[in-house]
Each structure stands twice: as C-alpha cells, then as structure tokens.
Amino acid sequence: MDYAFSSPEITELSKALIEVQKHLQPAIKDAENPFAKNRYATLNSVMDSCRMALLDNGILLTQYPVPVEGSNLGLVTKLVHAKTGQFQASLAVIPLAKPDPQAMGSAFTYGRRYALSAMLGIVSEEDDDGNAASGRNSQGRVRGIKATGSQSGSTMSKRTPPVDRVPLSQLLADLGLSELMPCYRAYLRKQYGCSTDKITVEQYEEQKAMLETCKQEPIKLRNFMRTLHGFM
C-alpha cells in the first residue's frame, strides 16, 4: 500500500516546526530497562517534551497503525498544520516478537516514541533531580571533589547540598504521586523556566521543603495534586 509522506507544499508547516524546535524540551530518561540495565525515555516523557510546543504552534500530531507486509507492525506518524492542512508523515515498519496483542501493544508504544523523536529531533537526558545543580555527577562525585571524606568550608560551596540528599522524584513517590512525575516536570519548567536537571540548589531546597510540607499537611497535598493535574 502506498502512503503520501508529505503534502505538495510545506512552507507554513516548516515555519511552525521551526518554532516548535525552539521550545522543545529534552525527553527525560525516566525508566530503566531491566534486561539491558540502561535508562530510557518513555513515551510519556517524549510526549511531555513536545506536546505544548506542538499545540502552541497549531500542529496536530497523530500516530496510527497501518497494514504492512509480513509479521510486522506499520506505524504512521503524521504532523499536520491546522491552518493550512500541510503535513509531513513517516512510516515505521516494526517486527513483532510474537503474533499476539501484547507484542503488538509493546511494539506500538516502542515505535511511537522513536518515530516521534526522530521526526521532531527530540533528544533525551538523564533525570538527576538537580544533581547537576549541586555539582554531582552520576558516579556520586562533586565536581573536583570526591564524595567521600571531609571537606573544608573554603573548598565546598555553601550552596552545595549534602551529597546524600533525597531526589525530588523519590519525595514525590513518597507522597504516592510517582505517576504524576511528567506533570511535575512540566510544573517545574513553568516555575523556573528550565528542565529538572537545570534547577539551582535554592530551587531544589524550595521544592524539597514544599514536598515535605505536603507530606505533613493533607490540605496542602490536595492543593498540590490539583496543581499537578492542571499540567496533564
């Protein structure tokens, strides 16, 4: 079956996509593959990184399965400019591990995140909950300073939090709100104008205090949940 991958004219769509790419956020690697032992960005994270940029610029995103030859799943990803109807599309052909609904669902989700990332140029990054702001890297070290051993006040910045601090994602999970992590990331971007790993030490401490208060005060927790739901 033949598919049209582009409208004859895409000038207005291209202009809108330039604006989208100006405001794209990196997709956070928010899950771990238990077999490969590596972290990856889920479909929720990929969508969270581009949804508002697409909507704000009048671009409809749609992804749907189509028939293809063999034991494969055909996945069309299509971007449509609402004002003009101009579009661009791609077709991904994904082998199915097994001919059953579970395999198809898994392949569909897998294909959607990779196809969308490729079409929009979305990159992924580690979600270190502010470790970069505190001077830590993924090996648990402070820039230029080993994490173990005592440090003099002149060597370690007063703004650097303790190396054993609790990640914001863990504090959110302690509130039973781990499923709202994508909403929380969007909330942080609106609050501070940056992604999770770019927040400052002071911003981290502010969020930590707020989350700990929510744990103690049910009314504040309910209000915070309403706020997060506004970013769904």
XYZ file of N, CA and C in Angstrom:
696
model
N 0.842 -1.196 0.000
C 0.000 0.000 0.000
C 0.877 1.246 0.000
N 0.543 2.208 -0.852
C 1.319 3.437 -0.953
C 0.787 4.492 0.018
N 1.699 5.269 0.576
C 1.322 6.321 1.511
C 1.970 7.631 1.068
N 1.249 8.730 1.248
C 1.798 10.057 0.956
C 2.508 10.552 2.212
N 3.787 10.883 2.067
C 4.569 11.278 3.229
C 4.715 12.786 3.369
N 4.155 13.545 2.431
C 4.238 14.990 2.512
C 3.202 15.607 1.591
N 2.647 16.731 2.019
C 1.775 17.496 1.126
C 2.646 18.187 0.083
N 2.070 18.606 -1.040
C 2.873 19.262 -2.083
C 3.612 20.508 -1.595
N 3.017 21.218 -0.664
C 3.609 22.442 -0.126
C 3.730 22.309 1.391
N 4.886 22.631 1.963
C 5.072 22.515 3.425
C 5.699 23.774 4.026
N 5.609 24.893 3.316
C 6.263 26.121 3.787
C 5.742 26.556 5.160
N 4.424 26.630 5.302
C 3.853 27.093 6.572
C 4.087 26.076 7.687
N 4.004 24.802 7.339
C 4.292 23.765 8.324
C 5.739 23.868 8.799
N 6.641 24.098 7.868
C 8.060 24.214 8.224
C 8.302 25.395 9.158
N 7.651 26.523 8.890
C 7.794 27.690 9.765
C 7.317 27.358 11.178
N 6.183 26.651 11.251
C 5.645 26.293 12.566
C 6.567 25.307 13.279
N 7.158 24.363 12.541
C 8.051 23.384 13.155
C 9.343 24.027 13.646
N 9.782 25.090 12.987
C 10.947 25.830 13.487
C 10.639 26.395 14.870
N 9.433 26.946 15.027
C 9.038 27.480 16.331
C 8.921 26.368 17.368
N 8.433 25.211 16.943
C 8.349 24.064 17.848
C 9.741 23.695 18.347
N 10.696 23.595 17.433
C 12.036 23.160 17.826
C 12.743 24.190 18.705
N 12.332 25.447 18.611
C 12.899 26.458 19.510
C 12.517 26.196 20.961
N 11.368 25.535 21.154
C 10.849 25.367 22.512
C 10.794 23.916 22.973
N 11.360 23.006 22.189
C 11.381 21.608 22.607
C 12.190 21.429 23.875
N 11.693 20.565 24.762
C 12.424 20.192 25.962
C 13.030 18.809 25.760
N 14.193 18.541 26.327
C 14.734 17.183 26.234
C 13.788 16.188 26.909
N 13.711 14.992 26.359
C 12.907 13.935 26.984
C 13.742 13.296 28.091
N 13.196 13.288 29.293
C 13.924 12.747 30.437
C 13.922 11.222 30.395
N 15.065 10.617 30.637
C 15.143 9.158 30.755
C 14.549 8.768 32.107
N 13.274 8.409 32.082
C 12.530 8.222 33.330
C 12.216 6.771 33.658
N 12.797 5.823 32.930
C 12.544 4.409 33.213
C 13.814 3.619 32.944
N 13.859 2.398 33.506
C 15.034 1.557 33.336
C 14.653 0.251 32.666
N 15.451 -0.151 31.680
C 15.275 -1.441 31.023
C 15.927 -2.501 31.904
N 15.136 -3.421 32.492
C 15.708 -4.392 33.430
C 16.618 -5.413 32.761
N 16.515 -5.541 31.443
C 17.339 -6.520 30.734
C 18.652 -5.892 30.267
N 18.563 -4.719 29.641
C 19.771 -4.047 29.157
C 20.460 -3.237 30.255
N 19.767 -3.031 31.393
C 20.314 -2.270 32.511
C 20.667 -0.838 32.128
N 19.874 -0.257 31.250
C 20.092 1.147 30.882
C 18.796 1.918 31.042
N 18.904 3.222 31.120
C 17.732 4.061 31.276
C 17.295 4.597 29.921
N 15.985 4.850 29.795
C 15.456 5.345 28.533
C 14.270 6.268 28.803
N 13.927 7.057 27.780
C 12.783 7.967 27.881
C 11.525 7.236 27.442
N 10.523 7.185 28.310
C 9.266 6.530 27.973
C 8.462 7.389 26.994
N 7.389 6.807 26.457
C 6.508 7.565 25.563
C 5.923 8.768 26.295
N 5.562 8.608 27.562
C 5.042 9.738 28.341
C 6.051 10.877 28.390
N 7.323 10.534 28.589
C 8.360 11.549 28.673
C 8.562 12.248 27.329
N 8.555 11.481 26.238
C 8.716 12.062 24.909
C 7.553 13.004 24.594
N 6.325 12.564 24.905
C 5.163 13.413 24.675
C 5.204 14.660 25.548
N 5.659 14.487 26.779
C 5.737 15.621 27.697
C 6.710 16.678 27.191
N 7.731 16.252 26.456
C 8.749 17.187 25.983
C 8.286 18.029 24.795
N 7.236 17.580 24.088
C 6.863 18.291 22.863
C 5.393 18.690 22.763
N 4.547 18.160 23.628
C 3.096 18.360 23.484
C 2.705 19.833 23.412
N 3.141 20.622 24.387
C 2.729 22.023 24.429
C 3.330 22.823 23.277
N 4.570 22.502 22.885
C 5.191 23.211 21.764
C 4.411 22.969 20.476
N 3.935 21.753 20.267
C 3.130 21.448 19.085
C 1.788 22.171 19.134
N 1.106 22.091 20.265
C -0.213 22.711 20.390
C -0.124 24.228 20.259
N 0.877 24.817 20.877
C 1.019 26.273 20.829
C 1.263 26.784 19.414
N 1.775 25.928 18.543
C 2.065 26.341 17.170
C 1.104 25.735 16.152
N -0.024 25.230 16.646
C -1.084 24.784 15.754
C -0.758 23.556 14.935
N -0.028 22.612 15.525
C 0.340 21.391 14.807
C -0.326 20.188 15.465
N -1.051 19.437 14.665
C -1.702 18.221 15.136
C -0.750 17.049 14.961
N -0.573 16.293 16.024
C 0.210 15.062 15.961
C -0.738 13.882 16.007
N -0.569 12.944 15.096
C -1.352 11.720 15.135
C -0.458 10.543 14.770
N -0.635 9.431 15.459
C 0.112 8.205 15.191
C -0.876 7.050 15.151
N -0.807 6.237 14.099
C -1.788 5.157 13.963
C -1.186 3.980 13.200
N -1.697 2.755 13.482
C -1.178 1.563 12.808
C -1.763 1.418 11.403
N -0.980 0.847 10.492
C -1.420 0.575 9.126
C -0.934 -0.823 8.730
N -1.617 -1.476 7.797
C -1.172 -2.808 7.362
C 0.099 -2.746 6.529
N 1.024 -3.667 6.799
C 2.251 -3.811 6.028
C 2.494 -5.300 5.802
N 3.448 -5.604 4.952
C 3.712 -6.998 4.627
C 4.406 -7.731 5.773
N 4.181 -9.039 5.818
C 4.850 -9.878 6.794
C 4.311 -9.715 8.202
N 5.033 -10.305 9.162
C 4.638 -10.230 10.573
C 5.219 -8.965 11.198
N 4.791 -7.849 10.665
C 5.306 -6.561 11.111
C 4.162 -5.616 11.453
N 4.487 -4.608 12.215
C 3.536 -3.544 12.531
C 3.922 -2.309 11.737
N 2.980 -1.731 11.018
C 3.217 -0.478 10.330
C 2.696 0.672 11.174
N 3.525 1.666 11.396
C 3.154 2.808 12.245
C 3.376 4.102 11.479
N 2.305 4.859 11.282
C 2.399 6.165 10.641
C 2.434 7.248 11.716
N 3.386 8.147 11.614
C 3.453 9.342 12.456
C 3.246 10.541 11.542
N 2.255 11.373 11.867
C 1.875 12.455 10.957
C 1.762 13.772 11.710
N 2.359 14.816 11.149
C 2.280 16.173 11.681
C 1.495 17.026 10.697
N 0.404 17.617 11.176
C -0.487 18.388 10.299
C -0.576 19.828 10.794
N -0.351 20.783 9.894
C -0.506 22.204 10.208
C -1.996 22.539 10.139
N -2.572 22.924 11.272
C -4.027 23.076 11.367
C -4.576 24.144 10.417
N -3.864 25.245 10.250
C -4.383 26.352 9.431
C -4.380 26.043 7.943
N -3.371 25.318 7.487
C -3.219 25.113 6.046
C -3.476 23.687 5.586
N -3.454 22.748 6.510
C -3.599 21.345 6.131
C -2.319 20.727 5.608
N -1.231 21.490 5.564
C 0.043 20.931 5.123
C 0.507 19.866 6.124
N 1.162 18.826 5.623
C 1.558 17.748 6.523
C 2.862 17.098 6.093
N 3.471 16.429 7.046
C 4.590 15.530 6.815
C 4.322 14.268 7.610
N 4.758 13.127 7.079
C 4.488 11.860 7.739
C 5.664 10.919 7.551
N 5.711 9.895 8.380
C 6.715 8.843 8.246
C 6.035 7.501 8.465
N 6.621 6.459 7.941
C 6.128 5.100 8.135
C 7.248 4.262 8.734
N 7.011 3.736 9.925
C 7.966 2.836 10.573
C 7.426 1.412 10.474
N 8.269 0.490 10.027
C 7.899 -0.928 9.948
C 8.635 -1.654 11.068
N 7.864 -2.175 12.027
C 8.439 -2.736 13.251
C 8.157 -4.233 13.322
N 9.183 -5.078 13.393
C 8.971 -6.520 13.527
C 8.272 -6.856 14.843
N 7.349 -7.796 14.800
C 6.652 -8.237 16.001
C 7.336 -9.476 16.569
N 7.606 -9.446 17.881
C 8.246 -10.596 18.518
C 7.336 -11.818 18.487
N 6.036 -11.582 18.687
C 5.042 -12.664 18.663
C 3.759 -12.123 18.044
N 2.979 -12.979 17.412
C 1.711 -12.527 16.810
C 0.575 -12.503 17.824
N 0.681 -11.662 18.836
C -0.390 -11.550 19.829
C -0.574 -10.091 20.219
N -1.688 -9.751 20.878
C -1.974 -8.351 21.212
C -0.915 -7.700 22.098
N -0.334 -8.477 23.040
C 0.669 -7.900 23.933
C 1.902 -7.451 23.153
N 2.351 -8.299 22.210
C 3.519 -7.952 21.405
C 3.223 -6.737 20.528
N 1.995 -6.683 19.994
C 1.626 -5.555 19.150
C 1.588 -4.256 19.956
N 1.016 -4.334 21.161
C 0.955 -3.138 22.007
C 2.339 -2.642 22.383
N 3.239 -3.571 22.718
C 4.601 -3.199 23.082
C 5.328 -2.571 21.898
N 5.172 -3.183 20.715
C 5.833 -2.641 19.520
C 5.261 -1.279 19.144
N 3.964 -1.097 19.345
C 3.318 0.172 19.020
C 3.867 1.294 19.892
N 3.951 1.038 21.203
C 4.486 2.038 22.127
C 5.953 2.338 21.816
N 6.728 1.291 21.589
C 8.146 1.444 21.253
C 8.313 2.285 19.991
N 7.536 1.941 18.957
C 7.638 2.659 17.694
C 7.209 4.102 17.804
N 6.170 4.369 18.580
C 5.673 5.736 18.700
C 6.738 6.671 19.256
N 7.432 6.253 20.315
C 8.409 7.167 20.924
C 9.616 7.384 20.017
N 10.050 6.331 19.319
C 11.208 6.501 18.442
C 10.857 7.284 17.184
N 9.687 7.022 16.607
C 9.291 7.737 15.393
C 9.081 9.222 15.675
N 8.420 9.519 16.801
C 8.177 10.920 17.151
C 9.482 11.649 17.447
N 10.375 10.987 18.179
C 11.666 11.601 18.493
C 12.443 11.911 17.218
N 12.390 10.989 16.257
C 13.121 11.188 15.003
C 12.529 12.327 14.186
N 11.204 12.422 14.122
C 10.570 13.459 13.303
C 10.791 14.855 13.851
N 10.839 14.993 15.168
C 10.964 16.324 15.768
C 12.374 16.648 16.232
N 13.254 15.664 16.200
C 14.620 15.913 16.664
C 14.721 15.984 18.174
N 13.909 15.184 18.868
C 13.924 15.187 20.331
C 15.109 14.376 20.838
N 15.858 14.949 21.765
C 16.956 14.239 22.414
C 16.528 13.875 23.826
N 17.250 12.965 24.448
C 16.928 12.551 25.817
C 18.093 12.864 26.727
N 17.789 12.988 28.027
C 18.833 13.281 29.015
C 18.479 12.595 30.310
N 19.479 12.392 31.152
C 19.261 11.766 32.444
C 18.469 12.695 33.357
N 17.572 12.120 34.140
C 16.842 12.878 35.156
C 17.570 12.718 36.482
N 18.431 13.685 36.813
C 19.203 13.562 38.050
C 18.643 14.407 39.178
N 17.422 14.932 38.975
C 16.734 15.672 40.038
C 17.598 16.764 40.658
N 18.369 17.464 39.825
C 19.143 18.588 40.331
C 20.567 18.240 40.729
N 21.024 17.007 40.448
C 22.405 16.675 40.784
C 23.386 17.585 40.061
N 23.061 17.953 38.812
C 23.954 18.845 38.069
C 24.067 20.193 38.768
N 22.938 20.669 39.316
C 22.954 21.958 40.015
C 23.772 21.890 41.287
N 23.800 20.694 41.901
C 24.529 20.557 43.161
C 25.985 20.201 42.944
N 26.387 19.998 41.658
C 27.782 19.691 41.381
C 28.087 18.224 41.382
N 27.051 17.333 41.431
C 27.289 15.898 41.435
C 27.122 15.346 40.038
N 27.871 14.276 39.729
C 27.634 13.546 38.503
C 27.079 12.183 38.837
N 26.856 11.349 37.821
C 26.183 10.074 38.045
C 27.007 9.102 38.871
N 28.316 9.363 39.073
C 29.133 8.487 39.893
C 29.159 8.931 41.352
N 28.290 9.881 41.714
C 28.197 10.292 43.101
C 29.357 11.155 43.547
N 29.946 11.928 42.617
C 31.065 12.798 42.951
C 30.679 14.245 42.746
N 31.255 15.105 43.541
C 31.097 16.535 43.364
C 32.188 16.988 42.414
N 31.883 17.934 41.529
C 32.873 18.397 40.575
C 34.158 18.810 41.287
N 35.228 18.089 40.960
C 36.525 18.439 41.514
C 36.728 17.970 42.947
N 35.725 17.303 43.561
C 35.817 16.897 44.962
C 35.280 15.492 45.099
N 35.997 14.601 45.748
C 35.489 13.259 45.988
C 34.333 13.333 46.957
N 33.353 12.423 46.760
C 32.163 12.435 47.609
C 32.491 11.959 49.014
N 33.563 11.173 49.186
C 33.916 10.664 50.493
C 34.938 11.578 51.145
N 34.987 11.521 52.492
C 35.971 12.326 53.207
C 35.436 13.696 53.551
N 36.041 14.354 54.519
C 35.587 15.671 54.932
C 36.122 16.722 53.990
N 35.401 17.840 53.887
C 35.791 18.937 53.017
C 35.829 20.216 53.830
N 36.758 21.077 53.528
C 36.852 22.349 54.228
C 35.811 23.298 53.691
N 35.421 24.263 54.492
C 34.414 25.233 54.081
C 34.861 26.042 52.892
N 36.181 26.262 52.729
C 36.665 27.053 51.608
C 36.621 26.272 50.307
N 36.603 24.920 50.389
C 36.624 24.091 49.188
C 35.226 23.828 48.661
N 34.314 23.485 49.541
C 32.959 23.140 49.118
C 32.063 24.367 49.188
N 31.330 24.612 48.128
C 30.451 25.776 48.067
C 29.377 25.692 49.137
N 29.062 26.845 49.718
C 27.991 26.877 50.713
C 26.648 26.540 50.093
N 26.572 26.679 48.768
C 25.309 26.409 48.102
C 25.158 24.934 47.747
N 26.190 24.119 47.961
C 26.118 22.711 47.602
C 25.390 21.930 48.682
N 24.310 21.229 48.358
C 23.584 20.461 49.353
C 24.343 19.197 49.720
N 23.969 18.503 50.793
C 24.635 17.255 51.160
C 24.546 16.249 50.022
N 25.609 15.460 49.851
C 25.633 14.511 48.743
C 24.620 13.392 48.910
N 24.108 13.178 50.112
C 23.145 12.109 50.340
C 21.705 12.628 50.331
N 21.467 13.788 49.729
C 20.137 14.364 49.700
C 19.172 13.459 48.940
N 17.890 13.592 49.228
C 16.860 12.757 48.619
C 16.435 13.352 47.276
N 16.409 12.561 46.187
C 15.949 13.080 44.888
C 14.496 13.543 44.977
N 14.158 14.567 44.208
C 12.777 15.058 44.193
C 11.812 13.980 43.724
N 12.242 13.133 42.793
C 11.362 12.062 42.316
C 11.011 11.097 43.442
N 11.969 10.866 44.362
C 11.693 9.986 45.491
C 10.719 10.645 46.462
N 10.879 11.951 46.683
C 9.946 12.664 47.561
C 8.543 12.643 46.987
N 8.437 12.770 45.662
C 7.130 12.709 45.020
C 6.543 11.312 45.167
N 7.371 10.286 45.004
C 6.905 8.907 45.158
C 6.445 8.642 46.591
N 7.121 9.245 47.567
C 6.729 9.077 48.970
C 5.333 9.625 49.236
N 4.918 10.586 48.396
C 3.567 11.138 48.526
C 2.537 10.299 47.768
N 3.006 9.245 47.103
C 2.113 8.413 46.298
C 1.771 9.037 44.969
N 2.646 9.919 44.472
C 2.348 10.669 43.246
C 3.349 10.384 42.132
N 3.975 9.217 42.156
C 5.001 8.932 41.147
C 4.447 8.963 39.734
N 3.150 8.617 39.577
C 2.564 8.634 38.232
C 2.388 10.049 37.700
N 2.520 11.051 38.573
C 2.388 12.444 38.154
C 3.745 13.097 37.887
N 4.807 12.309 37.803
C 6.139 12.866 37.568
C 6.210 13.689 36.284
N 5.601 13.244 35.155
C 5.625 14.100 33.961
C 4.968 15.456 34.201
N 3.872 15.464 34.976
C 3.205 16.726 35.304
C 4.101 17.588 36.194
N 4.826 16.936 37.101
C 5.715 17.670 38.000
C 6.853 18.319 37.220
N 7.368 17.617 36.210
C 8.423 18.208 35.381
C 7.906 19.452 34.660
N 6.669 19.335 34.117
C 6.078 20.486 33.430
C 5.874 21.641 34.410
N 5.467 21.314 35.639
C 5.278 22.319 36.688
C 6.596 23.033 36.995
N 7.690 22.269 37.097
C 8.996 22.865 37.381
C 9.457 23.765 36.240
N 9.177 23.343 34.998
C 9.561 24.175 33.863
C 8.810 25.501 33.879
N 7.528 25.449 34.270
C 6.756 26.693 34.340
C 7.249 27.565 35.490
N 7.576 26.927 36.616
C 8.032 27.679 37.785
C 9.393 28.343 37.559
N 10.332 27.590 36.972
C 11.718 28.043 36.918
C 12.251 28.253 35.504
N 11.451 27.867 34.494
C 11.880 28.076 33.119
C 13.012 27.180 32.673
N 13.146 26.004 33.295
C 14.209 25.083 32.907
C 13.779 23.660 33.219
N 14.515 22.690 32.678
C 14.213 21.294 32.935
C 14.693 20.898 34.324
N 14.300 19.699 34.759
C 14.555 19.256 36.126
C 16.026 19.303 36.508
N 16.906 18.895 35.578
C 18.320 18.813 35.917
C 19.024 20.159 35.912
N 18.292 21.235 35.561
C 18.915 22.564 35.496
C 18.529 23.463 36.674
N 17.699 22.967 37.588
C 17.290 23.817 38.701
C 18.476 24.085 39.623
N 18.445 25.239 40.262
C 19.527 25.616 41.165
C 19.365 24.912 42.508
N 20.388 25.016 43.333
C 20.342 24.421 44.663
C 19.211 25.030 45.484
N 19.054 26.363 45.396
C 17.986 27.018 46.147
C 16.602 26.533 45.690
N 16.452 26.357 44.380
C 15.178 25.862 43.854
C 14.916 24.435 44.317
N 15.958 23.618 44.343
C 15.811 22.262 44.859
C 15.350 22.280 46.316
N 15.993 23.109 47.131
C 15.627 23.180 48.552
C 14.189 23.672 48.717
N 13.782 24.616 47.870
C 12.415 25.126 47.927
C 11.416 24.010 47.629
N 11.699 23.232 46.594
C 10.804 22.128 46.239
C 10.806 21.032 47.300
N 11.963 20.742 47.843
C 12.052 19.726 48.889
C 11.200 20.113 50.093
N 11.314 21.374 50.515
C 10.539 21.851 51.662
C 9.044 21.778 51.373
N 8.654 22.139 50.150
C 7.240 22.111 49.786
C 6.698 20.687 49.801
N 7.461 19.732 49.245
C 7.012 18.343 49.201
C 6.944 17.742 50.605
N 7.895 18.106 51.447
C 7.875 17.599 52.822
C 6.699 18.184 53.605
N 6.342 19.430 53.318
C 5.171 20.033 53.949
C 3.895 19.323 53.507
N 3.817 18.987 52.231
C 2.644 18.272 51.715
C 2.473 16.925 52.412
N 3.583 16.306 52.787
C 3.518 15.013 53.462
C 2.905 15.138 54.852
N 3.064 16.324 55.450
C 2.565 16.548 56.803
C 1.171 17.174 56.823
N 0.804 17.868 55.749
C -0.457 18.611 55.746
C -1.334 18.173 54.563
N -2.372 17.359 54.820
C -3.229 16.811 53.761
C -3.865 17.875 52.864
N -4.224 19.025 53.434
C -4.862 20.070 52.622
C -3.890 20.590 51.568
N -2.648 20.833 51.975
C -1.650 21.299 51.009
C -1.362 20.231 49.959
N -1.401 18.964 50.382
C -1.193 17.867 49.435
C -2.293 17.854 48.383
N -3.545 18.021 48.810
C -4.657 18.032 47.856
C -4.535 19.208 46.893
N -4.161 20.364 47.411
C -3.991 21.532 46.539
C -2.855 21.327 45.542
N -1.778 20.690 45.992
C -0.649 20.416 45.109
C -1.047 19.423 44.014
N -1.841 18.419 44.381
C -2.318 17.445 43.396
C -3.177 18.130 42.340
N -4.030 19.065 42.761
C -4.851 19.805 41.791
C -3.955 20.602 40.837
N -2.897 21.188 41.397
C -1.972 21.948 40.558
C -1.320 21.050 39.520
N -0.852 19.888 39.927
C -0.196 18.964 39.001
C -1.162 18.460 37.928
N -2.402 18.191 38.329
C -3.387 17.718 37.362
C -3.651 18.763 36.266
N -3.381 20.025 36.583
C -3.535 21.065 35.586
C -2.503 20.994 34.466
N -1.464 20.164 34.652
C -0.419 20.013 33.635
C -0.560 18.711 32.853
N -1.699 18.033 33.033
C -1.907 16.781 32.308
C -2.298 17.057 30.866
